[in-house]
PDB file of C-alpha atoms in Angstrom:
ATOM      1  CA  MET A 297      38.481 -39.862 -21.133  1.00 91.00           C
ATOM      2  CA  TRP A 298      41.748 -40.625 -19.403  1.00 90.00           C
ATOM      3  CA  THR A 299      41.666 -38.341 -16.338  1.00 92.00           C
ATOM      4  CA  SER A 300      45.206 -38.917 -15.057  1.00 92.00           C
ATOM      5  CA  ASP A 301      48.250 -41.132 -15.439  1.00 92.00           C
ATOM      6  CA  ASN A 302      47.979 -41.698 -11.704  1.00 94.00           C
ATOM      7  CA  THR A 303      46.010 -44.948 -11.346  1.00 94.00           C
ATOM      8  CA  ASP A 304      46.622 -45.288  -7.583  1.00 96.00           C
ATOM      9  CA  SER A 305      43.120 -45.910  -6.233  1.00 96.00           C
ATOM     10  CA  ALA A 306      43.770 -43.883  -3.065  1.00 94.00           C
ATOM     11  CA  ASP A 307      44.622 -40.837  -5.191  1.00 95.00           C
ATOM     12  CA  ARG A 308      41.890 -41.607  -7.714  1.00 96.00           C
ATOM     13  CA  ILE A 309      39.185 -40.899  -5.149  1.00 96.00           C
ATOM     14  CA  GLY A 310      40.087 -37.195  -5.235  1.00 95.00           C
ATOM     15  CA  ILE A 311      40.792 -37.174  -8.972  1.00 96.00           C
ATOM     16  CA  GLN A 312      37.440 -38.786  -9.754  1.00 96.00           C
ATOM     17  CA  HIS A 313      35.606 -36.507  -7.315  1.00 95.00           C
ATOM     18  CA  GLY A 314      36.989 -33.447  -9.092  1.00 94.00           C
ATOM     19  CA  TYR A 315      36.349 -34.839 -12.564  1.00 95.00           C
ATOM     20  CA  GLY A 316      32.762 -35.699 -11.605  1.00 94.00           C
ATOM     21  CA  GLN A 317      32.049 -32.044 -10.805  1.00 93.00           C
ATOM     22  CA  LEU A 318      31.919 -31.335 -14.549  1.00 94.00           C
ATOM     23  CA  TYR A 319      31.611 -34.597 -16.452  1.00 95.00           C
ATOM     24  CA  PRO A 320      29.423 -37.692 -16.132  1.00 96.00           C
ATOM     25  CA  ALA A 321      30.936 -40.964 -14.921  1.00 96.00           C
ATOM     26  CA  ARG A 322      30.332 -42.616 -18.297  1.00 96.00           C
ATOM     27  CA  THR A 323      33.082 -40.427 -19.791  1.00 97.00           C
ATOM     28  CA  MET A 324      35.755 -41.384 -17.231  1.00 96.00           C
ATOM     29  CA  ALA A 325      38.097 -44.322 -17.721  1.00 95.00           C
ATOM     30  CA  ALA A 326      38.741 -45.885 -14.292  1.00 96.00           C
ATOM     31  CA  TRP A 327      41.364 -48.598 -14.273  1.00 96.00           C
ATOM     32  CA  VAL A 328      42.285 -51.326 -11.806  1.00 97.00           C
ATOM     33  CA  THR A 329      46.061 -51.617 -12.039  1.00 96.00           C
ATOM     34  CA  ASP A 330      48.741 -53.644 -10.317  1.00 97.00           C
ATOM     35  CA  VAL A 331      50.324 -52.955  -6.945  1.00 96.00           C
ATOM     36  CA  PRO A 332      52.575 -51.597  -5.824  1.00 96.00           C
ATOM     37  CA  ASN A 333      51.430 -48.667  -7.942  1.00 94.00           C
ATOM     38  CA  GLN A 334      54.039 -47.572 -10.489  1.00 91.00           C
ATOM     39  CA  LEU A 335      53.777 -43.880  -9.497  1.00 92.00           C
ATOM     40  CA  THR A 336      53.209 -43.965  -5.737  1.00 94.00           C
ATOM     41  CA  ALA A 337      54.575 -47.414  -4.780  1.00 96.00           C
ATOM     42  CA  ARG A 338      51.446 -47.821  -2.636  1.00 95.00           C
ATOM     43  CA  SER A 339      49.840 -51.253  -2.237  1.00 96.00           C
ATOM     44  CA  VAL A 340      46.076 -51.250  -1.877  1.00 95.00           C
ATOM     45  CA  PRO A 341      43.837 -54.346  -1.720  1.00 97.00           C
ATOM     46  CA  LEU A 342      42.151 -55.531  -4.901  1.00 98.00           C
ATOM     47  CA  ARG A 343      38.675 -54.966  -3.390  1.00 97.00           C
ATOM     48  CA  PHE A 344      39.425 -51.282  -2.765  1.00 98.00           C
ATOM     49  CA  ARG A 345      40.917 -50.818  -6.252  1.00 98.00           C
ATOM     50  CA  PHE A 346      37.825 -52.329  -7.869  1.00 98.00           C
ATOM     51  CA  HIS A 347      35.356 -50.343  -5.771  1.00 98.00           C
ATOM     52  CA  VAL A 348      37.117 -47.082  -6.688  1.00 98.00           C
ATOM     53  CA  ALA A 349      37.196 -47.989 -10.391  1.00 98.00           C
ATOM     54  CA  MET A 350      33.492 -48.900 -10.298  1.00 98.00           C
ATOM     55  CA  ALA A 351      32.747 -45.162 -10.000  1.00 98.00           C
ATOM     56  CA  GLY A 352      33.521 -44.716 -13.705  1.00 97.00           C
ATOM     57  CA  VAL A 353      33.906 -46.928 -16.759  1.00 97.00           C
ATOM     58  CA  LEU A 354      35.611 -49.915 -15.137  1.00 97.00           C
ATOM     59  CA  ALA A 355      38.631 -51.361 -16.896  1.00 96.00           C
ATOM     60  CA  VAL A 356      41.409 -53.700 -15.840  1.00 96.00           C
ATOM     61  CA  GLY A 357      44.927 -52.614 -16.711  1.00 94.00           C
ATOM     62  CA  GLY A 358      46.875 -55.052 -14.563  1.00 93.00           C
ATOM     63  CA  ASP A 359      49.047 -57.895 -15.799  1.00 96.00           C
ATOM     64  CA  LEU A 360      46.562 -60.748 -15.335  1.00 96.00           C
ATOM     65  CA  THR A 361      49.263 -63.341 -15.991  1.00 97.00           C
ATOM     66  CA  ARG A 362      50.846 -62.309 -12.676  1.00 96.00           C
ATOM     67  CA  TRP A 363      47.621 -62.419 -10.628  1.00 97.00           C
ATOM     68  CA  SER A 364      47.007 -65.447  -8.415  1.00 97.00           C
ATOM     69  CA  ASP A 365      44.026 -67.739  -8.978  1.00 98.00           C
ATOM     70  CA  ASP A 366      42.393 -66.194  -5.897  1.00 98.00           C
ATOM     71  CA  GLU A 367      42.893 -62.674  -7.272  1.00 97.00           C
ATOM     72  CA  LEU A 368      41.464 -63.684 -10.649  1.00 98.00           C
ATOM     73  CA  ALA A 369      38.407 -65.231  -8.977  1.00 98.00           C
ATOM     74  CA  GLU A 370      37.930 -62.151  -6.784  1.00 98.00           C
ATOM     75  CA  ALA A 371      38.279 -59.889  -9.821  1.00 98.00           C
ATOM     76  CA  ALA A 372      35.723 -61.934 -11.749  1.00 98.00           C
ATOM     77  CA  GLY A 373      33.257 -61.376  -8.903  1.00 98.00           C
ATOM     78  CA  PHE A 374      33.827 -57.612  -8.970  1.00 98.00           C
ATOM     79  CA  VAL A 375      33.439 -57.497 -12.749  1.00 98.00           C
ATOM     80  CA  ALA A 376      30.131 -59.383 -12.422  1.00 98.00           C
ATOM     81  CA  THR A 377      28.972 -56.932  -9.739  1.00 98.00           C
ATOM     82  CA  TYR A 378      29.936 -53.984 -11.928  1.00 98.00           C
ATOM     83  CA  LYS A 379      27.976 -55.412 -14.845  1.00 98.00           C
ATOM     84  CA  GLU A 380      24.895 -55.429 -12.580  1.00 97.00           C
ATOM     85  CA  VAL A 381      25.268 -51.743 -11.679  1.00 98.00           C
ATOM     86  CA  ARG A 382      27.095 -50.136 -14.607  1.00 97.00           C
ATOM     87  CA  HIS A 383      23.836 -48.804 -16.083  1.00 97.00           C
ATOM     88  CA  LEU A 384      23.434 -46.831 -12.839  1.00 98.00           C
ATOM     89  CA  VAL A 385      27.008 -45.526 -12.800  1.00 98.00           C
ATOM     90  CA  GLN A 386      27.119 -44.669 -16.488  1.00 97.00           C
ATOM     91  CA  HIS A 387      23.574 -43.350 -16.983  1.00 97.00           C
ATOM     92  CA  GLY A 388      22.193 -42.609 -13.522  1.00 96.00           C
ATOM     93  CA  VAL A 389      22.208 -39.394 -11.539  1.00 96.00           C
ATOM     94  CA  GLN A 390      25.325 -38.935  -9.429  1.00 96.00           C
ATOM     95  CA  HIS A 391      24.988 -37.794  -5.815  1.00 96.00           C
ATOM     96  CA  ARG A 392      28.168 -36.897  -3.947  1.00 95.00           C
ATOM     97  CA  LEU A 393      27.101 -37.877  -0.441  1.00 96.00           C
ATOM     98  CA  ARG A 394      30.445 -37.345   1.272  1.00 95.00           C
ATOM     99  CA  GLY A 395      33.480 -35.936  -0.478  1.00 94.00           C
ATOM    100  CA  PRO A 396      37.147 -36.623   0.197  1.00 93.00           C
ATOM    101  CA  VAL A 397      37.365 -33.771   2.708  1.00 88.00           C
ATOM    102  CA  ASP A 398      38.944 -35.471   5.720  1.00 84.00           C
ATOM    103  CA  ASP A 399      39.946 -38.882   7.001  1.00 81.00           C
ATOM    104  CA  GLY A 400      36.341 -40.106   6.953  1.00 86.00           C
ATOM    105  CA  PRO A 401      34.859 -42.207   4.196  1.00 92.00           C
ATOM    106  CA  THR A 402      34.095 -40.825   0.762  1.00 95.00           C
ATOM    107  CA  VAL A 403      30.658 -41.841  -0.509  1.00 97.00           C
ATOM    108  CA  VAL A 404      29.051 -41.488  -3.928  1.00 97.00           C
ATOM    109  CA  GLN A 405      25.626 -42.696  -5.068  1.00 98.00           C
ATOM    110  CA  TYR A 406      24.256 -43.254  -8.560  1.00 98.00           C
ATOM    111  CA  THR A 407      20.481 -43.424  -8.940  1.00 97.00           C
ATOM    112  CA  ALA A 408      18.085 -44.329 -11.739  1.00 94.00           C
ATOM    113  CA  ALA A 409      14.732 -43.272 -10.316  1.00 80.00           C
ATOM    114  CA  ASP A 410      12.851 -44.568 -13.363  1.00 88.00           C
ATOM    115  CA  ARG A 411      14.237 -48.058 -12.693  1.00 88.00           C
ATOM    116  CA  GLY A 412      13.975 -47.854  -8.911  1.00 95.00           C
ATOM    117  CA  GLU A 413      17.654 -48.590  -8.346  1.00 97.00           C
ATOM    118  CA  ALA A 414      20.682 -47.047  -6.729  1.00 98.00           C
ATOM    119  CA  VAL A 415      24.259 -48.055  -6.035  1.00 98.00           C
ATOM    120  CA  VAL A 416      26.279 -46.624  -3.176  1.00 98.00           C
ATOM    121  CA  LEU A 417      30.085 -46.777  -3.304  1.00 98.00           C
ATOM    122  CA  ALA A 418      32.091 -45.948  -0.188  1.00 97.00           C
ATOM    123  CA  TRP A 419      35.826 -45.874   0.503  1.00 96.00           C
ATOM    124  CA  GLN A 420      37.651 -45.497   3.836  1.00 93.00           C
ATOM    125  CA  ARG A 421      41.432 -45.252   3.782  1.00 88.00           C
ATOM    126  CA  ALA A 422      42.022 -46.024   7.463  1.00 84.00           C
ATOM    127  CA  PRO A 423      39.758 -46.601  10.472  1.00 75.00           C
ATOM    128  CA  HIS A 424      39.720 -44.199  13.364  1.00 67.00           C
ATOM    129  CA  GLY A 425      38.993 -45.384  16.886  1.00 67.00           C
ATOM    130  CA  GLY A 426      36.163 -43.784  18.768  1.00 60.00           C
ATOM    131  CA  ARG A 427      34.259 -42.726  15.663  1.00 62.00           C
ATOM    132  CA  PRO A 428      30.550 -43.486  15.715  1.00 60.00           C
ATOM    133  CA  ARG A 429      29.107 -45.728  13.055  1.00 72.00           C
ATOM    134  CA  LEU A 430      28.537 -43.600   9.992  1.00 81.00           C
ATOM    135  CA  LEU A 431      25.072 -43.177   8.564  1.00 91.00           C
ATOM    136  CA  VAL A 432      24.893 -41.739   5.050  1.00 96.00           C
ATOM    137  CA  ARG A 433      21.731 -40.007   3.916  1.00 97.00           C
ATOM    138  CA  LEU A 434      20.862 -41.139   0.404  1.00 98.00           C
ATOM    139  CA  ALA A 435      19.320 -38.975  -2.304  1.00 97.00           C
ATOM    140  CA  GLY A 436      17.036 -39.371  -5.294  1.00 95.00           C
ATOM    141  CA  LEU A 437      14.989 -42.297  -3.970  1.00 96.00           C
ATOM    142  CA  GLU A 438      11.262 -42.653  -4.557  1.00 95.00           C
ATOM    143  CA  PRO A 439       9.451 -41.364  -1.453  1.00 94.00           C
ATOM    144  CA  GLY A 440       7.538 -44.106   0.359  1.00 95.00           C
ATOM    145  CA  ALA A 441       9.228 -46.920  -1.562  1.00 97.00           C
ATOM    146  CA  VAL A 442      11.010 -49.889  -0.013  1.00 98.00           C
ATOM    147  CA  TYR A 443      14.484 -50.780  -1.295  1.00 98.00           C
ATOM    148  CA  ARG A 444      16.139 -54.190  -0.989  1.00 98.00           C
ATOM    149  CA  ASP A 445      19.901 -54.549  -0.694  1.00 97.00           C
ATOM    150  CA  ALA A 446      20.676 -56.930  -3.574  1.00 96.00           C
ATOM    151  CA  GLY A 447      23.667 -58.316  -1.679  1.00 94.00           C
ATOM    152  CA  THR A 448      22.192 -58.989   1.758  1.00 95.00           C
ATOM    153  CA  GLY A 449      18.444 -59.005   1.098  1.00 97.00           C
ATOM    154  CA  THR A 450      17.900 -56.404   3.829  1.00 96.00           C
ATOM    155  CA  CYS A 451      14.973 -54.070   3.158  1.00 97.00           C
ATOM    156  CA  HIS A 452      15.059 -50.341   3.853  1.00 97.00           C
ATOM    157  CA  HIS A 453      12.322 -47.707   3.621  1.00 97.00           C
ATOM    158  CA  ALA A 454      13.247 -44.750   1.402  1.00 97.00           C
ATOM    159  CA  THR A 455      12.245 -42.306   4.128  1.00 97.00           C
ATOM    160  CA  VAL A 456      14.687 -43.916   6.558  1.00 97.00           C
ATOM    161  CA  LEU A 457      17.452 -43.941   3.927  1.00 98.00           C
ATOM    162  CA  THR A 458      16.976 -40.271   3.044  1.00 97.00           C
ATOM    163  CA  ASP A 459      16.143 -38.808   6.479  1.00 97.00           C
ATOM    164  CA  HIS A 460      18.112 -41.021   8.883  1.00 96.00           C
ATOM    165  CA  GLY A 461      20.663 -42.695   6.615  1.00 97.00           C
ATOM    166  CA  LEU A 462      22.101 -45.989   5.463  1.00 97.00           C
ATOM    167  CA  PRO A 463      24.617 -47.516   7.873  1.00 93.00           C
ATOM    168  CA  LEU A 464      27.879 -48.130   6.069  1.00 89.00           C
ATOM    169  CA  GLU A 465      29.008 -51.638   6.914  1.00 84.00           C
ATOM    170  CA  LEU A 466      32.632 -51.176   5.972  1.00 88.00           C
ATOM    171  CA  PRO A 467      34.952 -54.077   6.722  1.00 87.00           C
ATOM    172  CA  PRO A 468      37.434 -53.463   9.547  1.00 84.00           C
ATOM    173  CA  GLY A 469      40.969 -52.328   8.818  1.00 86.00           C
ATOM    174  CA  ASP A 470      42.700 -50.039   6.370  1.00 90.00           C
ATOM    175  CA  TRP A 471      41.466 -49.644   2.807  1.00 94.00           C
ATOM    176  CA  ALA A 472      37.860 -50.598   3.569  1.00 93.00           C
ATOM    177  CA  SER A 473      35.297 -50.212   0.802  1.00 95.00           C
ATOM    178  CA  THR A 474      31.852 -51.347  -0.186  1.00 96.00           C
ATOM    179  CA  ALA A 475      29.354 -51.330  -3.051  1.00 97.00           C
ATOM    180  CA  ILE A 476      25.683 -51.484  -2.063  1.00 97.00           C
ATOM    181  CA  HIS A 477      23.119 -52.129  -4.805  1.00 98.00           C
ATOM    182  CA  LEU A 478      19.593 -51.104  -3.783  1.00 98.00           C
ATOM    183  CA  VAL A 479      16.573 -52.204  -5.807  1.00 97.00           C
ATOM    184  CA  ARG A 480      13.025 -50.917  -5.283  1.00 97.00           C
ATOM    185  CA  ARG A 481      10.655 -53.722  -4.307  1.00 94.00           C
TER     186      ARG A 481
END
């Protein structure tokens, strides 16, 4: 389903959050489009645009003939990452860990308990000085299990992830985002 003509990834966070209250992610078209955005004139990094679009059925609607070789290579990496986690996004259980309620990060998790996997997507529009490092408590993990971050290899105990939280290692600067793929060991 096409949820809005507004494909600006900053605005899409709220649009997708609202849509996800009623419908599963597998029914939501989520496009990566060119910048500056045709409706808002906002320019957002490619990484952020991809991470936002990964929260639905990822599609690319930009003019690829105008993308640089570096952008095409970066996009190929994000498409490969999405292919690794799309079964979680499209068929897993969605957990809204932190909604778009303030200037803090928005965090959503998709879990497939039967497969022992989860993906956490987080978006932060702008950093704020003096804020403590954010820990996000995950949901739907198998109690007592150990989960490995597929990107870094770091292992986490499910109890720590659900009771204490996962530290979000967002890159510095505006438009920071991340996708963390956790696999049960």
